[in-house]
CSV table of C-alpha atoms and ligand atoms in Angstrom, one decimal:
chain,number,residue,atom,x,y,z
J,1,MET,CA,24.6,-4.7,9.9
J,2,ASN,CA,25.5,-4.2,6.0
J,3,PRO,CA,23.6,-1.8,3.9
J,4,LEU,CA,20.6,-3.4,2.6
J,5,ILE,CA,20.6,-3.5,-1.4
J,6,TYR,CA,17.4,-2.7,-2.1
J,7,ASP,CA,17.6,0.8,0.1
J,8,PHE,CA,19.9,2.8,-2.8
J,9,ASP,CA,18.6,4.5,-5.5
J,10,PHE,CA,20.3,3.8,-9.4
J,11,PRO,CA,22.5,6.8,-8.8
J,12,GLU,CA,23.8,5.2,-4.9
J,13,LEU,CA,24.8,1.5,-5.9
J,14,ALA,CA,26.9,3.3,-9.2
J,15,ALA,CA,28.3,4.1,-6.5
J,16,ARG,CA,28.3,1.9,-4.5
J,17,VAL,CA,30.0,0.0,-6.4
J,18,LYS,CA,32.1,2.2,-9.1
J,19,SER,CA,33.5,3.3,-4.8
J,20,TRP,CA,34.6,-1.3,-4.8
J,21,GLY,CA,37.4,0.5,-8.6
J,22,GLU,CA,34.9,-1.6,-10.8
J,23,PRO,CA,34.5,-0.1,-14.5
J,24,GLY,CA,30.7,1.9,-14.9
J,25,TYR,CA,28.5,-0.6,-16.5
J,26,ARG,CA,29.4,-2.8,-13.6
J,27,GLY,CA,26.4,-0.8,-11.9
J,28,VAL,CA,24.0,-0.6,-14.4
J,29,GLN,CA,24.8,-4.9,-14.0
J,30,VAL,CA,23.3,-4.7,-11.0
J,31,TRP,CA,20.7,-2.8,-11.1
J,32,GLU,CA,19.3,-4.7,-13.9
J,33,GLY,CA,19.9,-8.0,-11.9
J,34,LEU,CA,18.0,-7.0,-9.1
J,35,TYR,CA,15.2,-5.6,-11.0
J,36,ARG,CA,14.8,-6.7,-14.3
J,37,ASN,CA,16.5,-10.6,-14.1
J,38,LEU,CA,14.2,-10.2,-10.5
J,39,TRP,CA,18.1,-12.0,-9.2
J,40,LEU,CA,17.4,-12.4,-5.3
J,41,ALA,CA,21.3,-12.8,-4.0
J,42,PRO,CA,24.6,-12.6,-4.7
J,43,GLU,CA,25.6,-16.6,-6.7
J,44,GLU,CA,22.0,-15.3,-8.8
J,45,PHE,CA,23.8,-12.6,-10.8
J,46,SER,CA,25.8,-14.8,-13.9
J,47,ASN,CA,26.2,-11.8,-15.6
J,48,LEU,CA,28.9,-10.3,-12.5
J,49,PRO,CA,32.6,-12.5,-12.3
J,50,LYS,CA,32.8,-14.1,-9.6
J,51,ALA,CA,34.5,-12.1,-7.7
J,52,LEU,CA,32.8,-9.0,-7.7
J,53,ARG,CA,29.3,-11.3,-6.7
J,54,GLY,CA,32.3,-12.5,-3.0
J,55,LYS,CA,32.2,-9.4,-2.7
J,56,MET,CA,28.6,-7.7,-3.3
J,57,GLY,CA,27.5,-10.9,-1.4
J,58,GLY,CA,30.2,-9.8,1.2
J,59,LEU,CA,29.5,-6.3,1.4
J,60,LEU,CA,25.5,-5.6,1.5
J,61,ALA,CA,22.4,-7.7,2.5
J,62,PHE,CA,20.6,-9.2,0.0
J,63,GLU,CA,17.6,-10.3,2.1
J,64,ALA,CA,15.5,-7.9,3.6
J,65,LEU,CA,12.3,-9.7,5.0
J,66,ARG,CA,12.0,-14.1,5.6
J,67,PRO,CA,8.4,-15.3,4.7
J,68,VAL,CA,8.1,-16.6,8.3
J,69,ALA,CA,4.3,-18.5,7.4
J,70,ARG,CA,2.0,-17.9,4.5
J,71,HIS,CA,-1.5,-18.1,4.1
J,72,GLU,CA,-4.5,-18.3,1.5
J,73,SER,CA,-7.8,-17.8,1.4
J,74,ARG,CA,-10.3,-20.6,1.0
J,75,ASP,CA,-11.0,-19.8,-2.6
J,76,GLY,CA,-7.3,-19.1,-3.8
J,77,GLU,CA,-8.2,-15.8,-4.5
J,78,THR,CA,-6.4,-14.2,-1.4
J,79,GLN,CA,-2.1,-15.0,-0.4
J,80,LYS,CA,-0.9,-13.5,2.9
J,81,THR,CA,2.3,-13.6,3.8
J,82,LEU,CA,4.1,-13.0,7.4
J,83,PHE,CA,8.0,-11.6,6.6
J,84,GLU,CA,10.5,-11.1,9.3
J,85,LEU,CA,12.8,-8.2,8.9
J,86,ARG,CA,16.4,-8.6,9.8
J,87,ASP,CA,15.8,-6.8,12.8
J,88,GLY,CA,12.8,-9.5,13.7
J,89,LEU,CA,9.9,-7.0,13.2
J,90,ARG,CA,6.7,-8.7,11.0
J,91,ILE,CA,5.3,-7.3,8.3
J,92,GLU,CA,3.0,-8.6,6.3
J,93,THR,CA,1.9,-8.5,2.2
J,94,VAL,CA,-1.7,-9.7,0.7
J,95,LEU,CA,-1.7,-10.5,-2.9
J,96,MET,CA,-4.6,-10.3,-3.9
J,97,ARG,CA,-5.9,-12.5,-7.7
J,98,TYR,CA,-9.1,-10.8,-9.1
J,99,PRO,CA,-9.8,-13.0,-12.7
J,100,ALA,CA,-11.2,-10.9,-16.0
J,101,ARG,CA,-13.8,-10.6,-16.5
J,102,GLU,CA,-16.2,-7.7,-18.4
J,103,GLY,CA,-13.7,-6.4,-20.6
J,104,ARG,CA,-12.0,-6.3,-18.5
J,105,GLN,CA,-7.8,-8.1,-18.1
J,106,ALA,CA,-7.5,-10.2,-15.1
J,107,ARG,CA,-5.4,-8.5,-11.7
J,108,ARG,CA,-2.5,-9.3,-9.0
J,109,THR,CA,-2.5,-6.5,-6.8
J,110,LEU,CA,-0.1,-6.5,-4.3
J,111,CYS,CA,-0.9,-4.8,-0.5
J,112,ILE,CA,2.1,-3.8,0.5
J,113,SER,CA,3.1,-2.6,4.6
J,114,THR,CA,5.4,1.1,4.9
J,115,GLN,CA,5.3,0.8,8.6
J,116,VAL,CA,5.5,-2.2,11.7
J,117,GLY,CA,2.3,-1.6,13.4
J,118,CYS,CA,1.3,2.5,12.9
J,119,ALA,CA,0.9,5.0,15.3
J,120,MET,CA,-3.3,6.5,13.8
J,121,GLY,CA,-4.8,4.8,16.6
J,122,CYS,CA,-7.5,3.8,14.4
J,123,THR,CA,-10.2,1.7,16.5
J,124,PHE,CA,-11.6,0.0,13.7
J,125,CYS,CA,-8.2,-1.0,12.1
J,126,ALA,CA,-5.9,-4.2,13.5
J,127,THR,CA,-3.1,-2.5,12.8
J,128,GLY,CA,-4.1,0.5,14.4
J,129,GLN,CA,-5.0,-1.9,17.7
J,130,MET,CA,-1.9,-3.2,17.8
J,131,GLY,CA,0.8,0.9,17.9
J,132,PHE,CA,3.5,1.8,15.9
J,133,LYS,CA,6.8,-0.3,16.3
J,134,ARG,CA,8.7,1.7,13.4
J,135,HIS,CA,8.3,3.0,9.8
J,136,LEU,CA,10.4,0.5,6.9
J,137,SER,CA,13.2,2.0,5.0
J,138,SER,CA,12.7,2.6,1.2
J,139,GLY,CA,14.2,-1.3,1.0
J,140,GLU,CA,11.9,-3.1,2.7
J,141,ILE,CA,8.8,-1.6,0.5
J,142,VAL,CA,10.6,-2.3,-2.0
J,143,ALA,CA,11.5,-5.6,-1.4
J,144,GLN,CA,8.1,-7.5,-0.6
J,145,VAL,CA,7.1,-5.9,-4.2
J,146,LEU,CA,10.5,-7.7,-5.8
J,147,TYR,CA,9.1,-11.1,-3.6
J,148,TYR,CA,5.9,-11.1,-5.0
J,149,ALA,CA,6.7,-10.0,-8.4
J,150,ARG,CA,9.9,-13.3,-8.8
J,151,GLN,CA,6.7,-15.3,-7.7
J,152,LEU,CA,4.2,-14.7,-10.1
J,153,ALA,CA,6.9,-15.2,-12.3
J,154,ASP,CA,7.2,-17.9,-11.5
J,155,GLU,CA,4.7,-19.2,-12.2
J,156,GLY,CA,4.2,-17.8,-15.6
J,157,GLU,CA,3.1,-14.7,-14.3
J,158,LYS,CA,2.8,-10.4,-13.7
J,159,LEU,CA,2.4,-8.2,-11.4
J,160,THR,CA,-0.7,-5.5,-12.5
J,161,ASN,CA,-1.4,-3.1,-9.5
J,162,VAL,CA,-0.1,-2.3,-6.1
J,163,VAL,CA,-1.8,-0.7,-3.5
J,164,VAL,CA,-0.4,1.2,-0.2
J,165,MET,CA,-2.9,-0.5,2.2
J,166,GLY,CA,-1.4,-3.2,4.0
J,167,MET,CA,0.5,-2.3,7.6
J,168,GLY,CA,0.9,1.2,8.7
J,169,GLU,CA,0.0,4.7,7.6
J,170,PRO,CA,2.2,5.8,3.8
J,171,PHE,CA,2.1,9.5,4.6
J,172,HIS,CA,3.5,9.5,7.9
J,173,ASN,CA,6.8,7.5,6.7
J,174,TYR,CA,6.7,9.9,3.8
J,175,GLU,CA,10.0,9.7,2.3
J,176,ALA,CA,10.7,6.0,2.4
J,177,THR,CA,7.8,5.7,0.1
J,178,MET,CA,7.9,7.8,-2.7
J,179,ALA,CA,11.9,6.8,-2.9
J,180,ALA,CA,9.9,3.2,-3.4
J,181,ILE,CA,7.1,3.8,-5.0
J,182,ASP,CA,9.9,5.8,-8.0
J,183,ARG,CA,12.5,3.4,-6.9
J,184,LEU,CA,10.2,1.1,-8.6
J,185,ASN,CA,9.3,3.1,-11.6
J,186,ASN,CA,12.4,3.9,-13.0
J,187,PRO,CA,12.0,2.3,-16.3
J,188,GLN,CA,15.5,1.2,-16.2
J,189,GLY,CA,14.0,-1.0,-13.5
J,190,PHE,CA,11.7,-3.1,-12.8
J,191,ALA,CA,9.1,-0.4,-14.5
J,192,PHE,CA,6.7,-0.8,-12.5
J,193,GLY,CA,3.8,2.0,-14.3
J,194,ALA,CA,3.0,5.6,-11.4
J,195,ARG,CA,-0.2,5.3,-12.6
J,196,ARG,CA,-0.8,1.3,-11.2
J,197,PHE,CA,0.6,2.2,-7.3
J,198,THR,CA,-2.6,3.6,-4.8
J,199,VAL,CA,-1.4,5.6,-1.9
J,200,SER,CA,-4.7,5.2,0.5
J,201,THR,CA,-4.3,8.1,3.7
J,202,VAL,CA,-5.6,8.2,6.8
J,203,GLY,CA,-6.0,12.2,6.2
J,204,LEU,CA,-2.0,13.8,6.9
J,205,ILE,CA,-2.8,17.6,5.2
J,206,PRO,CA,0.3,18.8,4.9
J,207,LEU,CA,1.6,15.2,2.6
J,208,ILE,CA,-1.9,15.2,0.6
J,209,ARG,CA,-0.3,19.1,0.2
J,210,ARG,CA,3.4,18.0,-0.8
J,211,PHE,CA,1.8,14.9,-2.9
J,212,ALA,CA,-0.7,16.5,-5.0
J,213,ASP,CA,2.5,19.6,-5.3
J,214,GLU,CA,5.2,16.6,-6.7
J,215,LYS,CA,2.3,16.4,-8.9
J,216,ARG,CA,2.8,12.3,-8.9
J,217,GLN,CA,0.6,10.1,-11.4
J,218,VAL,CA,0.5,7.7,-8.4
J,219,ASN,CA,-3.8,7.2,-7.5
J,220,LEU,CA,-4.7,8.6,-4.3
J,221,ALA,CA,-7.0,7.1,-1.9
J,222,VAL,CA,-8.2,8.8,1.8
J,223,SER,CA,-9.2,7.5,4.1
J,224,LEU,CA,-13.0,9.2,5.2
J,225,HIS,CA,-15.4,6.6,6.3
J,226,ALA,CA,-17.2,10.0,8.3
J,227,ALA,CA,-19.3,13.5,6.6
J,228,GLN,CA,-19.4,14.8,10.4
J,229,ASP,CA,-16.0,15.5,12.3
J,230,GLU,CA,-17.0,13.7,16.1
J,231,LEU,CA,-18.2,10.4,14.1
J,232,ARG,CA,-14.7,10.3,12.4
J,233,ALA,CA,-12.5,11.1,15.7
J,234,SER,CA,-14.0,8.9,17.3
J,235,MET,CA,-13.3,6.1,15.0
J,236,LEU,CA,-10.2,8.0,13.6
J,237,PRO,CA,-8.7,9.3,16.4
J,238,ILE,CA,-6.1,12.0,13.4
J,239,ASN,CA,-9.8,14.3,12.4
J,240,GLU,CA,-9.1,15.6,16.1
J,241,LYS,CA,-5.9,17.5,14.5
J,242,TYR,CA,-7.2,17.0,10.6
J,243,PRO,CA,-10.4,17.9,9.8
J,244,ILE,CA,-13.3,17.3,7.5
J,245,ALA,CA,-13.3,20.6,6.2
J,246,GLU,CA,-9.8,21.0,5.5
J,247,LEU,CA,-9.5,17.4,5.5
J,248,LEU,CA,-11.7,17.8,2.3
J,249,GLU,CA,-9.8,21.8,1.2
J,250,ALA,CA,-6.8,19.7,0.7
J,251,CYS,CA,-8.5,17.2,-1.3
J,252,ARG,CA,-9.5,19.9,-3.2
J,253,TYR,CA,-6.3,21.8,-3.9
J,254,TYR,CA,-5.2,18.0,-4.4
J,255,VAL,CA,-6.8,17.3,-7.8
J,256,GLY,CA,-6.8,20.9,-9.2
J,257,LYS,CA,-3.3,20.6,-9.1
J,258,THR,CA,-3.9,17.2,-10.5
J,259,HIS,CA,-6.6,17.2,-12.8
J,260,ARG,CA,-6.5,13.2,-11.4
J,261,ARG,CA,-10.0,12.4,-9.0
J,262,ILE,CA,-9.4,10.7,-5.5
J,263,THR,CA,-11.4,8.2,-3.7
J,264,PHE,CA,-12.9,8.3,-1.2
J,265,GLU,CA,-12.8,5.4,1.4
J,266,TRP,CA,-14.9,3.9,3.5
J,267,ALA,CA,-15.2,1.0,6.0
J,268,LEU,CA,-19.4,0.2,6.6
J,269,ILE,CA,-20.5,0.2,9.7
J,270,GLU,CA,-24.2,-0.7,10.6
J,271,GLY,CA,-25.4,1.9,12.4
J,272,VAL,CA,-23.3,4.1,12.5
J,273,ASN,CA,-21.4,5.0,9.1
J,274,ASP,CA,-23.8,3.7,6.7
J,275,THR,CA,-26.9,5.5,7.2
J,276,PRO,CA,-28.8,7.4,4.3
J,277,GLU,CA,-28.3,10.0,6.4
J,278,GLN,CA,-24.9,10.1,6.2
J,279,ALA,CA,-24.8,9.3,2.1
J,280,HIS,CA,-26.0,11.8,2.2
J,281,ILE,CA,-24.6,14.8,4.0
J,282,LEU,CA,-21.1,13.0,2.2
J,283,ALA,CA,-22.5,13.8,-1.2
J,284,ARG,CA,-23.2,17.2,0.0
J,285,LYS,CA,-19.4,17.9,1.5
J,286,VAL,CA,-18.0,16.5,-1.4
J,287,LYS,CA,-20.8,18.2,-3.9
J,288,GLY,CA,-18.0,19.2,-7.6
J,289,LEU,CA,-15.0,17.6,-6.7
J,290,LEU,CA,-13.5,15.2,-8.5
J,291,CYS,CA,-14.3,11.6,-6.4
J,292,HIS,CA,-15.7,8.4,-5.6
J,293,VAL,CA,-16.3,6.4,-3.2
J,294,ASN,CA,-15.4,3.2,-2.6
J,295,ALA,CA,-16.9,1.3,0.2
J,296,ILE,CA,-16.4,-1.5,2.1
J,297,PRO,CA,-18.2,-3.6,5.3
J,298,LEU,CA,-16.2,-3.6,7.7
J,299,ASN,CA,-13.6,-6.3,8.2
J,300,PRO,CA,-13.3,-7.8,11.5
J,301,THR,CA,-10.8,-7.4,14.3
J,302,GLN,CA,-10.3,-8.0,17.4
J,303,GLY,CA,-10.1,-4.9,19.3
J,304,PHE,CA,-13.4,-3.2,18.2
J,305,ALA,CA,-16.8,-4.9,18.3
J,306,GLU,CA,-19.0,-3.4,15.9
J,307,ARG,CA,-20.4,-5.2,13.2
J,308,GLY,CA,-19.4,-4.9,8.9
J,309,ALA,CA,-22.8,-3.3,6.4
J,310,SER,CA,-24.8,-5.9,5.6
J,311,ARG,CA,-25.6,-6.6,1.9
J,312,GLN,CA,-28.3,-4.5,1.7
J,313,ARG,CA,-27.7,-1.6,3.9
J,314,ALA,CA,-23.8,-1.4,1.4
J,315,LYS,CA,-26.5,-1.3,-1.5
J,316,VAL,CA,-29.2,2.3,-0.1
J,317,PHE,CA,-25.9,3.6,1.2
J,318,LYS,CA,-24.7,3.5,-2.8
J,319,GLU,CA,-27.8,4.0,-4.7
J,320,THR,CA,-28.1,6.9,-1.7
J,321,LEU,CA,-25.0,9.0,-2.5
J,322,GLU,CA,-25.6,7.5,-6.7
J,323,GLN,CA,-28.8,9.7,-6.5
J,324,ALA,CA,-26.6,12.3,-5.4
J,325,GLY,CA,-24.4,12.8,-7.3
J,326,VAL,CA,-21.3,10.1,-6.0
J,327,PRO,CA,-20.0,7.2,-7.7
J,328,CYS,CA,-19.8,4.4,-4.9
J,329,THR,CA,-18.0,1.4,-5.6
J,330,ILE,CA,-18.9,-1.5,-2.8
J,331,ARG,CA,-16.5,-3.6,-3.1
J,332,MET,CA,-15.6,-7.7,-2.0
J,333,ARG,CA,-14.8,-8.4,1.2
J,334,ARG,CA,-11.4,-10.4,0.0
J,335,GLY,CA,-8.7,-13.2,2.0
J,336,VAL,CA,-11.7,-12.3,5.8
J,337,ASP,CA,-10.9,-15.9,6.3
J,338,ILE,CA,-7.1,-15.4,6.6
J,339,GLN,CA,-6.9,-12.4,8.6
J,340,ALA,CA,-6.2,-10.7,5.2
J,341,GLY,CA,-8.9,-8.5,4.9
J,342,CYS,CA,-8.5,-3.9,4.9
J,343,GLY,CA,-7.3,-2.9,8.7
J,344,GLN,CA,-7.0,-6.6,9.6
J,345,LEU,CA,-3.2,-6.8,9.3
J,346,ALA,CA,-1.2,-7.5,12.5
J,347,VAL,CA,1.4,-9.1,14.3
J,348,ARG,CA,2.3,-9.8,17.3
J,349,ALA,CA,5.1,-7.9,19.0
J,350,GLY,CA,8.7,-8.9,19.5
J,351,LYS,CA,10.8,-12.2,18.0
J,352,LYS,CA,9.5,-15.2,18.9
G,1,LIG,N1,-2.7,4.2,6.9
G,1,LIG,C1,-3.6,3.9,5.4
G,1,LIG,C2,-3.7,2.6,4.6
G,1,LIG,C3,-3.2,1.9,5.4
G,1,LIG,S1,-5.0,0.5,6.1
G,1,LIG,C4,-5.3,4.3,5.8
G,1,LIG,O1,-5.5,4.5,7.0
G,1,LIG,O2,-6.0,4.5,4.6
G,1,LIG,C5,-5.8,0.7,3.9
G,1,LIG,C6,-7.9,0.6,4.8
G,1,LIG,O3,-8.3,0.0,5.3
G,1,LIG,C7,-8.2,2.2,4.6
G,1,LIG,O4,-9.8,3.4,4.6
G,1,LIG,C8,-8.7,1.8,6.0
G,1,LIG,O5,-9.4,2.8,6.5
G,1,LIG,C9,-9.8,0.5,6.3
G,1,LIG,N2,-9.3,0.3,7.6
G,1,LIG,C10,-8.4,-0.6,8.1
G,1,LIG,N3,-9.3,-1.2,9.0
G,1,LIG,C11,-10.1,-2.1,8.0
G,1,LIG,C12,-11.7,-3.0,8.9
G,1,LIG,N4,-11.5,-3.4,9.8
G,1,LIG,N5,-12.5,-2.9,7.8
G,1,LIG,C13,-12.1,-2.2,6.0
G,1,LIG,N6,-11.6,-1.6,6.1
G,1,LIG,C14,-10.7,-1.2,7.2
G,2,LIG,FE1,-3.1,3.0,10.5
G,2,LIG,FE2,-4.2,3.3,7.8
G,2,LIG,FE3,-4.3,1.2,10.3
G,2,LIG,FE4,-6.0,4.4,10.3
G,2,LIG,S1,-6.6,2.6,9.4
G,2,LIG,S2,-4.7,2.4,12.2
G,2,LIG,S3,-4.0,5.1,10.2
G,2,LIG,S4,-3.4,1.8,9.1
């Protein structure tokens, strides 16, 4: 298989083009073609001589992902694409459109995947239920964003946010995930601001600390879901290795290093973790920490019997937290009717 062009950062791409005997500025032209003009195939590079386009197409792969199915939610605001990778494995990417409201601009948020499947095995998550297949390369992560950036550009729109909350645990594939973000952030290319990315982790402590040390401007979300170890471990097996007290210590380290607010994610499960008691314990444990809780009623998945919290219970959970001094938002369910909601992404293994 030819190397994937999106797997190169700028210096690597420039060196590659130069090694073909091309002048230095050609590397810049290729980079700009990919990341500014969003060209997907060598034939589109109208800024290059024809021979070079042919060479590029012969030596490098441009097609990281092939869309094989597309689902749109009934309200038309959520769209999920199933992509086939070069080895036949499949991933999903979700676009969410949020209309403008109350002085807030309209948002076009893309939810991207970092792995095929996931090794973390969270019980309530469809990706976790399918197990781990492999890591995505940085180029495969980048390509999801470029695909949708191009689609939105064709519709006269723009991507405003990228959340790394699709299939997989981004901190288990740390290098590729950060390389993809850096590549999309490059001001000479796609120039997508670091603050418009949010990475969500199940709580891999050493990587949270590394992320903090790197002082990235990318937003960090941590999947907490429970305020006590026994309960959390029953939902998130990784809690056995990285228990809550140590996790929160790493979160405090992150906030101390970056002065950025951390988000805690909480999938509200009826009668399990949506109780005022959990809210009180959580509030006590995160006291003084610059944080915010993002709670969402659990989305249904095949392999998990429990139900999402009712609207009323979610409201009580939020109010209890807020009275105890912890800001909390209840997020709306999105794309549940097309299995594109949080934690609902899963594909059958292998080729069809
Ligand atoms: N692996 C990362 C990011 C992907 S999952 C992580 O776990 O943080 C994105 C978010 O969806 C996480 O907070 C995850 O716990 C949550 N999630 C998983 N399954 C869900 C479900 N069935 N309903 C609601 N949220 C879910
Ligand atoms: Fe993996 Fe996140 Fe799903 Fe857990 S919730 S199995 S870490 S994708």
